[in-house]
Coordinates of N, CA, C and O in Angstrom, one line a residue:
M1 N 25.1 19.7 -16.7 CA 24.6 19.3 -15.7 C 23.3 19.6 -15.8 O 22.9 21.2 -15.9
I2 N 21.7 19.2 -16.1 CA 20.7 20.2 -16.1 C 20.1 20.4 -14.9 O 20.3 19.2 -14.3
D3 N 19.6 21.9 -14.9 CA 19.1 21.9 -13.3 C 17.9 21.5 -12.8 O 16.3 22.2 -14.1
T4 N 17.5 20.7 -12.7 CA 15.9 20.0 -12.2 C 15.3 20.9 -11.4 O 14.0 20.0 -11.4
D5 N 15.8 21.4 -10.7 CA 15.8 22.0 -9.2 C 14.4 22.8 -9.8 O 14.1 23.8 -10.2
L6 N 12.9 22.4 -9.0 CA 11.6 23.4 -9.1 C 11.5 24.6 -8.7 O 11.1 25.2 -8.8
D7 N 12.8 24.4 -7.6 CA 12.9 25.9 -6.7 C 13.4 27.0 -7.3 O 13.2 27.8 -6.9
N8 N 14.2 27.2 -8.5 CA 14.8 27.6 -9.3 C 13.7 28.1 -10.4 O 14.2 29.5 -11.6
L9 N 12.6 27.9 -10.7 CA 11.7 28.0 -11.3 C 11.7 29.9 -11.2 O 11.2 30.5 -10.1
K10 N 11.9 30.3 -12.6 CA 11.0 31.9 -12.3 C 10.1 32.0 -12.6 O 9.9 31.9 -13.9
I11 N 9.2 32.9 -12.0 CA 7.5 33.3 -12.4 C 7.7 34.8 -12.3 O 8.4 35.9 -11.7
W12 N 7.1 35.8 -13.2 CA 7.0 36.9 -13.5 C 5.6 37.0 -14.3 O 5.0 36.7 -15.0
N13 N 5.7 39.1 -14.3 CA 4.0 38.9 -15.0 C 4.5 40.4 -16.0 O 5.3 41.2 -15.6
Y14 N 4.3 40.6 -17.4 CA 4.8 41.4 -18.0 C 3.8 42.3 -18.6 O 4.0 43.2 -19.5
L15 N 2.8 42.5 -17.9 CA 1.7 43.5 -18.1 C 2.0 44.7 -17.6 O 1.4 46.1 -17.8
E16 N 3.2 44.7 -16.8 CA 3.6 45.9 -16.5 C 4.1 46.7 -17.5 O 5.0 46.4 -18.4
H17 N 4.0 48.2 -17.7 CA 4.4 48.5 -19.0 C 5.0 50.0 -18.5 O 4.3 50.7 -17.4
H18 N 5.6 50.5 -20.0 CA 5.9 51.9 -19.2 C 5.4 52.6 -20.7 O 5.1 52.2 -22.1
Q19 N 5.5 54.0 -20.8 CA 5.1 54.8 -22.2 C 6.5 55.2 -22.7 O 7.7 55.6 -22.1
S20 N 6.4 54.8 -24.4 CA 7.4 55.1 -25.0 C 7.6 57.0 -25.3 O 6.5 57.6 -24.8
K21 N 8.5 57.2 -26.1 CA 8.4 58.2 -26.5 C 7.3 59.4 -27.4 O 6.6 60.2 -27.2
S22 N 6.8 58.1 -28.3 CA 5.8 58.5 -28.7 C 4.5 58.6 -28.1 O 3.4 59.3 -28.8
G23 N 4.1 58.3 -27.0 CA 3.2 58.0 -25.9 C 2.4 56.2 -26.1 O 1.5 56.7 -25.1
A24 N 3.1 55.5 -26.7 CA 2.6 54.0 -27.1 C 3.3 53.6 -25.3 O 4.0 54.4 -25.0
L25 N 2.4 52.7 -25.0 CA 2.6 51.7 -24.1 C 3.6 50.6 -24.6 O 3.5 49.5 -25.4
I26 N 4.8 50.5 -23.9 CA 5.7 49.2 -24.5 C 5.6 48.3 -23.0 O 5.5 48.2 -21.9
S27 N 5.2 47.3 -23.6 CA 5.0 45.9 -22.5 C 5.9 44.8 -22.9 O 5.8 44.2 -24.1
V28 N 7.3 44.9 -22.0 CA 8.2 44.1 -22.5 C 7.7 42.7 -22.5 O 7.7 41.9 -21.0
I29 N 7.4 41.9 -23.5 CA 6.9 40.5 -22.9 C 8.2 39.5 -22.2 O 8.1 38.5 -21.6
L30 N 9.2 39.5 -23.4 CA 10.4 38.0 -22.4 C 11.7 39.3 -23.0 O 11.8 39.4 -24.2
Q31 N 12.6 38.9 -21.9 CA 13.6 39.6 -21.8 C 14.6 38.6 -21.4 O 14.4 38.6 -20.0
L32 N 16.0 38.3 -22.0 CA 16.8 37.2 -21.4 C 18.2 37.7 -21.6 O 18.4 38.7 -22.6
D33 N 19.1 37.7 -20.5 CA 20.3 38.6 -20.6 C 21.3 37.6 -21.4 O 20.6 36.8 -21.8
E34 N 22.1 37.4 -21.6 CA 23.0 37.0 -22.5 C 22.9 35.2 -22.1 O 23.4 34.2 -22.6
K35 N 23.4 35.3 -20.7 CA 23.4 33.9 -20.0 C 22.4 33.5 -19.7 O 22.2 31.9 -20.1
Q36 N 21.0 33.9 -19.8 CA 20.1 33.6 -19.3 C 19.8 32.9 -21.1 O 19.2 31.2 -21.3
F37 N 19.9 33.3 -22.2 CA 19.7 32.8 -23.6 C 20.4 31.7 -24.1 O 19.7 30.9 -24.0
E38 N 22.3 31.8 -23.4 CA 22.3 30.5 -23.7 C 22.1 29.5 -23.2 O 22.5 28.4 -23.7
D39 N 21.7 29.5 -21.8 CA 21.4 28.9 -21.1 C 20.1 28.0 -21.6 O 20.1 26.5 -21.6
F40 N 19.3 28.7 -21.7 CA 17.7 28.4 -22.7 C 18.2 27.5 -23.6 O 17.5 26.5 -24.2
Y41 N 18.8 27.7 -24.7 CA 18.9 27.5 -25.8 C 20.0 26.4 -26.3 O 19.2 25.8 -27.0
K42 N 20.8 26.5 -25.2 CA 22.0 26.0 -25.9 C 21.9 24.4 -26.5 O 20.9 23.3 -25.8
G43 N 22.2 23.7 -27.1 CA 22.6 22.5 -27.4 C 21.6 21.7 -28.2 O 21.9 20.4 -28.2
N44 N 20.2 22.1 -28.3 CA 19.1 21.3 -28.7 C 18.9 21.5 -30.7 O 17.7 21.1 -30.7
G45 N 19.8 22.3 -31.0 CA 19.1 22.8 -32.5 C 17.6 22.9 -33.1 O 17.3 23.0 -33.8
G46 N 17.4 23.8 -32.4 CA 16.2 24.8 -32.5 C 15.9 25.8 -31.8 O 16.1 25.7 -30.5
F47 N 14.7 26.5 -32.4 CA 14.3 27.6 -31.7 C 12.4 27.6 -32.4 O 12.3 27.7 -33.4
R48 N 11.9 27.6 -31.1 CA 10.3 27.5 -31.8 C 8.9 28.1 -30.9 O 9.3 28.2 -29.8
I49 N 8.3 28.6 -31.7 CA 7.2 29.3 -30.9 C 6.1 29.0 -31.3 O 5.8 29.0 -32.6
Y50 N 5.3 28.5 -30.4 CA 3.6 28.5 -30.6 C 2.4 28.9 -29.8 O 3.1 28.8 -28.3
R51 N 1.0 28.4 -29.8 CA 0.6 29.1 -29.7 C -0.8 28.2 -29.1 O -0.9 27.0 -29.8
L52 N -1.6 28.1 -27.7 CA -2.3 27.1 -27.4 C -3.7 27.9 -27.6 O -3.7 29.0 -26.5
T53 N -4.6 28.0 -28.2 CA -5.7 28.8 -27.8 C -6.9 28.1 -27.7 O -7.5 26.6 -27.8
N54 N -8.1 29.3 -27.1 CA -9.4 28.1 -26.6 C -9.2 26.6 -25.7 O -10.1 26.1 -25.8
I55 N -8.6 27.2 -24.8 CA -8.3 26.1 -23.7 C -9.7 26.0 -23.0 O -9.6 27.2 -22.2
P56 N -10.5 24.9 -22.6 CA -11.3 25.5 -22.2 C -11.4 25.1 -20.6 O -10.0 24.8 -19.9
D57 N -12.1 25.3 -19.8 CA -12.3 25.4 -18.4 C -12.5 23.8 -18.0 O -13.0 23.2 -18.3
G58 N -11.0 23.6 -17.3 CA -11.3 22.2 -16.9 C -10.6 21.3 -17.8 O -10.0 20.5 -17.8
G59 N -10.1 21.8 -18.8 CA -8.9 21.6 -19.8 C -8.3 20.7 -19.6 O -7.1 21.7 -19.2
I60 N -7.3 19.5 -19.7 CA -6.3 19.3 -19.0 C -5.5 18.8 -20.7 O -5.5 18.2 -21.4
G61 N -3.9 19.5 -20.5 CA -3.2 19.3 -21.5 C -1.7 19.1 -21.1 O -1.2 18.6 -19.9
A62 N -0.8 18.3 -21.9 CA 0.8 17.9 -22.1 C 0.7 16.4 -20.6 O 0.6 15.8 -21.8
K63 N 0.7 16.6 -19.8 CA 1.0 15.3 -19.4 C 1.6 14.6 -19.3 O 2.2 13.3 -20.1
E64 N 3.1 14.9 -19.8 CA 4.1 14.9 -20.4 C 5.6 15.4 -20.0 O 5.4 16.6 -19.0
F65 N 6.4 15.0 -20.4 CA 7.9 15.6 -19.9 C 8.9 15.4 -21.4 O 8.8 14.5 -22.0
H66 N 10.0 16.1 -21.1 CA 11.0 16.4 -22.1 C 12.6 15.7 -21.7 O 12.6 16.0 -20.9
K67 N 13.4 14.6 -22.7 CA 14.6 15.0 -22.3 C 15.4 16.0 -22.5 O 16.3 15.9 -22.1
F68 N 15.1 16.7 -23.4 CA 15.9 18.1 -23.8 C 15.5 19.1 -24.5 O 16.0 19.8 -23.3
R69 N 13.7 19.2 -24.1 CA 13.1 20.7 -24.4 C 13.1 21.4 -22.8 O 13.0 20.4 -22.3
K70 N 13.4 22.8 -23.2 CA 13.2 23.3 -22.3 C 12.1 24.1 -22.6 O 12.3 25.1 -24.2
E71 N 11.1 25.0 -21.8 CA 10.0 25.4 -22.3 C 9.6 26.8 -21.7 O 9.9 26.7 -19.8
I72 N 9.6 28.1 -22.1 CA 9.0 29.3 -21.4 C 7.5 29.5 -21.9 O 7.0 28.7 -22.7
I73 N 6.4 29.5 -20.6 CA 5.1 29.4 -20.7 C 4.9 31.4 -20.2 O 5.2 31.7 -19.7
I74 N 3.9 31.6 -21.6 CA 3.6 33.3 -21.2 C 2.3 32.8 -21.6 O 1.5 32.3 -22.4
I75 N 1.2 33.1 -20.3 CA -0.2 33.4 -20.4 C -1.0 34.7 -20.6 O -0.4 35.5 -20.2
E76 N -1.3 34.3 -21.9 CA -1.6 35.7 -22.7 C -3.2 35.8 -22.5 O -3.7 36.9 -22.2
K77 N -4.0 34.7 -22.0 CA -5.5 35.0 -21.7 C -5.8 34.0 -20.8 O -5.6 32.8 -20.5
G78 N -6.8 34.5 -19.7 CA -7.1 33.4 -19.1 C -6.2 33.3 -17.8 O -5.9 33.8 -17.3
K79 N -6.7 31.7 -17.5 CA -5.9 31.4 -15.9 C -5.9 29.8 -16.2 O -6.8 29.5 -16.8
V80 N -4.6 29.0 -15.9 CA -4.0 28.2 -16.2 C -3.2 28.0 -15.0 O -2.3 28.5 -14.3
E81 N -4.0 26.4 -14.5 CA -3.3 26.1 -13.1 C -1.9 24.8 -13.8 O -2.3 24.5 -14.9
W82 N -0.9 24.7 -13.6 CA 0.4 24.1 -14.0 C 0.7 23.1 -12.7 O 1.0 23.8 -12.1
V83 N 1.2 21.8 -13.0 CA 1.4 21.0 -12.0 C 3.0 20.8 -12.7 O 3.0 19.9 -13.7
L84 N 3.9 20.6 -12.2 CA 4.9 20.5 -12.3 C 6.1 19.5 -11.1 O 5.5 19.4 -10.2
E85 N 6.3 18.5 -11.7 CA 7.4 17.2 -10.9 C 8.8 16.4 -11.7 O 8.4 16.8 -12.7
D86 N 9.2 16.7 -10.5 CA 10.9 16.3 -11.2 C 10.9 15.2 -10.5 O 10.2 14.1 -9.6
L87 N 12.0 14.5 -10.9 CA 12.8 13.0 -11.0 C 12.4 12.9 -9.7 O 12.4 11.6 -9.0
K88 N 12.7 13.8 -8.5 CA 13.0 13.6 -6.8 C 11.6 13.0 -6.6 O 11.6 13.3 -4.8
G89 N 10.8 13.9 -6.8 CA 9.2 13.6 -6.9 C 9.3 14.8 -6.1 O 7.5 15.1 -5.7
G90 N 9.8 15.8 -5.8 CA 9.1 17.1 -5.9 C 8.3 17.9 -6.3 O 7.9 17.7 -8.1
I91 N 6.9 18.3 -5.7 CA 5.7 19.0 -6.9 C 5.9 20.4 -6.5 O 5.6 20.6 -5.5
K92 N 5.4 21.3 -7.6 CA 4.9 22.2 -7.1 C 3.9 22.8 -8.1 O 3.9 22.2 -9.5
K93 N 3.3 23.2 -7.9 CA 1.1 23.6 -8.6 C 1.6 25.2 -8.2 O 2.0 26.1 -7.7
L94 N 1.2 25.8 -9.7 CA 1.5 27.4 -9.7 C 0.0 27.4 -10.6 O -0.3 26.8 -11.4
I95 N -0.7 28.4 -9.5 CA -1.6 29.4 -11.2 C -1.1 30.1 -11.4 O -1.0 31.7 -11.1
L96 N -1.3 30.7 -12.7 CA -1.0 31.6 -13.6 C -1.9 32.3 -14.3 O -2.7 31.9 -14.9
N97 N -2.2 33.5 -14.1 CA -2.7 34.6 -14.7 C -2.5 35.2 -16.1 O -1.2 34.8 -16.2
E98 N -3.5 35.9 -16.7 CA -2.7 36.2 -17.8 C -2.0 37.6 -17.9 O -1.2 38.3 -16.3
G99 N -0.3 36.9 -18.5 CA 0.8 37.6 -18.0 C 1.5 37.3 -17.9 O 3.1 37.2 -17.7
D100 N 1.9 36.4 -16.9 CA 2.5 35.8 -16.0 C 3.4 34.6 -17.1 O 2.9 34.3 -18.0
I101 N 4.9 34.9 -16.7 CA 5.3 33.8 -17.5 C 6.3 33.1 -16.3 O 6.6 33.5 -15.4
I102 N 6.5 31.6 -17.0 CA 7.3 30.5 -16.6 C 8.5 30.7 -16.9 O 8.4 30.0 -18.5
F103 N 9.8 30.8 -16.3 CA 11.4 30.6 -16.9 C 11.5 29.6 -16.1 O 12.3 29.9 -15.1
Y104 N 12.0 28.8 -16.8 CA 11.7 28.2 -17.7 C 11.1 26.8 -17.1 O 11.8 26.3 -16.3
I105 N 10.9 26.0 -17.9 CA 10.1 24.6 -17.1 C 11.5 23.9 -17.9 O 11.6 23.6 -19.3
P106 N 12.4 23.2 -17.2 CA 13.2 22.0 -17.3 C 12.9 20.6 -17.8 O 12.2 20.4 -17.9
P107 N 14.0 20.1 -19.1 CA 13.8 18.7 -19.0 C 13.8 18.0 -18.0 O 13.9 18.3 -16.7
L108 N 13.5 16.5 -18.3 CA 13.0 15.7 -17.0 C 12.1 16.4 -16.2 O 12.3 16.1 -14.8
T109 N 11.1 17.1 -16.2 CA 9.6 17.7 -15.7 C 8.7 17.1 -15.8 O 7.9 17.9 -17.1
L110 N 8.0 16.5 -15.5 CA 6.4 16.0 -16.3 C 5.9 17.2 -15.8 O 5.7 18.4 -14.3
H111 N 5.0 17.8 -16.9 CA 4.3 19.0 -16.5 C 2.7 18.7 -17.0 O 2.6 18.1 -18.5
T112 N 2.2 19.4 -16.0 CA 0.4 19.0 -16.6 C -0.2 20.3 -16.5 O 0.3 21.0 -15.0
Y113 N -0.8 20.9 -17.7 CA -1.7 22.4 -17.5 C -3.4 21.9 -17.6 O -3.4 21.2 -18.0
I114 N -4.0 23.0 -16.6 CA -5.9 22.2 -16.2 C -5.9 24.0 -16.6 O -5.7 25.0 -15.9
G115 N -6.8 24.4 -17.8 CA -7.3 25.7 -18.0 C -8.7 25.6 -16.7 O -9.3 24.6 -16.0
K116 N -8.4 26.9 -16.4 CA -9.2 27.7 -15.1 C -10.3 28.5 -15.8 O -10.9 29.1 -14.7
D117 N -10.1 29.1 -16.7 CA -11.2 29.7 -17.5 C -11.5 29.4 -19.0 O -10.3 28.8 -19.2
N118 N -12.5 29.6 -19.5 CA -12.9 29.3 -20.3 C -12.0 30.4 -21.6 O -11.6 31.5 -21.4
S119 N -11.7 29.8 -22.7 CA -10.6 30.0 -23.7 C -9.5 30.7 -23.7 O -8.9 31.9 -23.6
S120 N -8.7 30.3 -22.4 CA -7.3 30.4 -22.0 C -6.5 30.3 -22.9 O -6.7 30.1 -23.9
E121 N -5.4 31.1 -23.1 CA -4.6 31.4 -24.4 C -3.0 31.1 -23.7 O -2.8 31.8 -22.3
M122 N -2.6 30.3 -24.4 CA -1.0 30.2 -23.9 C 0.0 30.5 -24.9 O 0.0 30.3 -26.1
T123 N 1.2 31.4 -25.0 CA 2.3 30.8 -25.9 C 3.5 30.3 -24.8 O 3.5 29.9 -24.0
V124 N 4.1 29.4 -25.8 CA 4.9 28.6 -25.7 C 6.4 28.5 -26.3 O 6.3 28.6 -28.1
I125 N 7.3 29.2 -26.1 CA 8.6 29.2 -26.3 C 9.7 27.7 -26.3 O 9.5 28.0 -24.8
S126 N 10.0 26.9 -27.4 CA 10.8 26.2 -26.8 C 12.2 25.9 -27.0 O 12.4 27.1 -28.7
N127 N 13.2 25.2 -27.3 CA 14.4 25.2 -27.8 C 14.6 24.1 -28.4 O 15.6 23.6 -28.5
T128 N 13.9 23.1 -29.2 CA 13.9 22.2 -29.8 C 12.4 22.9 -31.1 O 11.9 23.7 -31.3
I129 N 13.0 22.3 -32.3 CA 12.0 22.2 -33.1 C 11.1 21.1 -33.2 O 11.5 20.1 -32.2
Y130 N 10.1 20.9 -33.8 CA 9.2 19.8 -34.0 C 8.3 19.7 -35.8 O 7.9 21.0 -35.5
F131 N 8.4 18.5 -36.2 CA 8.1 18.7 -37.3 C 6.9 17.2 -37.2 O 7.9 15.7 -36.9
K132 N 5.4 17.1 -37.3 CA 4.9 16.1 -37.1 C 5.2 14.6 -37.7 O 5.2 13.7 -37.1
D133 N 6.0 14.7 -39.0 CA 6.1 13.5 -39.6 C 7.9 13.6 -39.8 O 8.3 12.7 -40.5
N134 N 8.5 14.1 -38.5 CA 10.0 14.0 -38.6 C 9.9 13.3 -36.6 O 10.1 14.1 -36.5
A135 N 9.8 11.8 -37.0 CA 10.0 11.6 -35.5 C 11.4 12.1 -34.6 O 11.8 12.0 -33.8
Q136 N 12.3 12.0 -35.8 CA 13.9 12.9 -34.9 C 13.4 14.0 -34.3 O 14.3 14.8 -33.4
T137 N 12.5 14.4 -34.4 CA 12.4 15.6 -33.9 C 11.0 15.8 -32.9 O 11.1 16.5 -32.1
H138 N 11.4 14.4 -32.5 CA 9.8 14.4 -31.3 C 10.7 14.7 -30.1 O 11.5 13.0 -29.8
D139 N 9.9 15.1 -28.8 CA 11.0 15.0 -27.5 C 10.1 15.1 -26.6 O 10.1 16.1 -26.0
T140 N 8.9 14.1 -26.5 CA 7.9 14.0 -26.0 C 7.6 12.6 -25.7 O 7.0 12.1 -26.0
Y141 N 7.2 12.9 -23.7 CA 7.3 11.1 -23.0 C 6.1 11.3 -22.3 O 5.8 12.2 -21.6
S142 N 5.7 10.0 -22.1 CA 3.9 9.9 -21.3 C 4.5 9.9 -19.8 O 5.4 10.0 -19.6
K143 N 3.7 10.2 -19.3 CA 3.8 10.4 -17.4 C 4.8 8.8 -16.9 O 4.9 8.5 -16.5
E144 N 3.6 7.5 -17.9 CA 4.0 6.4 -17.3 C 6.0 6.3 -17.4 O 6.4 5.3 -16.5
E145 N 6.2 6.9 -18.3 CA 7.7 6.8 -19.1 C 8.4 7.6 -17.6 O 9.5 7.1 -17.4
F146 N 8.1 8.2 -17.3 CA 8.2 9.5 -16.5 C 8.6 8.4 -15.4 O 9.8 9.0 -14.3
M147 N 7.3 7.8 -14.9 CA 7.3 7.2 -13.6 C 8.3 6.6 -13.4 O 9.4 5.9 -12.4
K148 N 8.8 5.4 -14.8 CA 9.5 4.4 -15.2 C 11.5 5.0 -14.6 O 12.1 4.4 -14.0
L149 N 11.2 6.6 -14.9 CA 12.7 7.0 -14.8 C 13.0 7.2 -13.1 O 14.0 7.2 -12.7
Q150 N 12.0 7.7 -12.5 CA 11.9 8.1 -11.1 C 12.4 6.7 -10.4 O 13.0 7.0 -9.7
E151 N 11.8 5.2 -10.7 CA 11.6 4.5 -10.4 C 13.4 3.9 -10.0 O 13.6 3.4 -9.7
T152 N 13.8 4.1 -11.0 CA 15.5 4.0 -11.9 C 16.3 4.8 -11.3 O 18.0 4.8 -11.6
K153 N 15.8 5.8 -10.6 CA 16.5 7.3 -10.2 C 17.9 6.7 -9.3 O 17.2 5.9 -8.2
P154 N 19.0 7.3 -8.8 CA 19.7 6.9 -7.8 C 19.2 8.0 -6.8 O 18.9 9.1 -7.2
L155 N 19.4 7.3 -5.7 CA 19.1 8.4 -4.6 C 20.2 9.2 -3.8 O 21.0 9.1 -4.2

């Protein structure tokens, strides 16, 4: 069973760091224990990391959901608002700043982001692959399709 409860989202900031033996600063961007990694990765045939750069202030993206894909979001620069909605109609709004991480956006969650600073940047880690010219790798669906799913969900 896929956990789509938005209350189970984990948010943390990776800008905390400590000094290495060499004197360099270590910032752990992402660290998952075996159970977390298995839960994130399992059964979707891939692993992908991509970046979104130069997100303008007020720029709106995503407005979509996925049936299988899970996504970890890392805010690299700036500030980004995320609006997440589950099939039960639960809505969560988050303002994420540089260094903040969402672990993870579950499948069947409508998600939209809005840039809150000029030139914000995000890294996304997903448990699926994507090739533009291969429809079998596509797992992105519109807000309208999400609303149809909400209408047909059992109470």
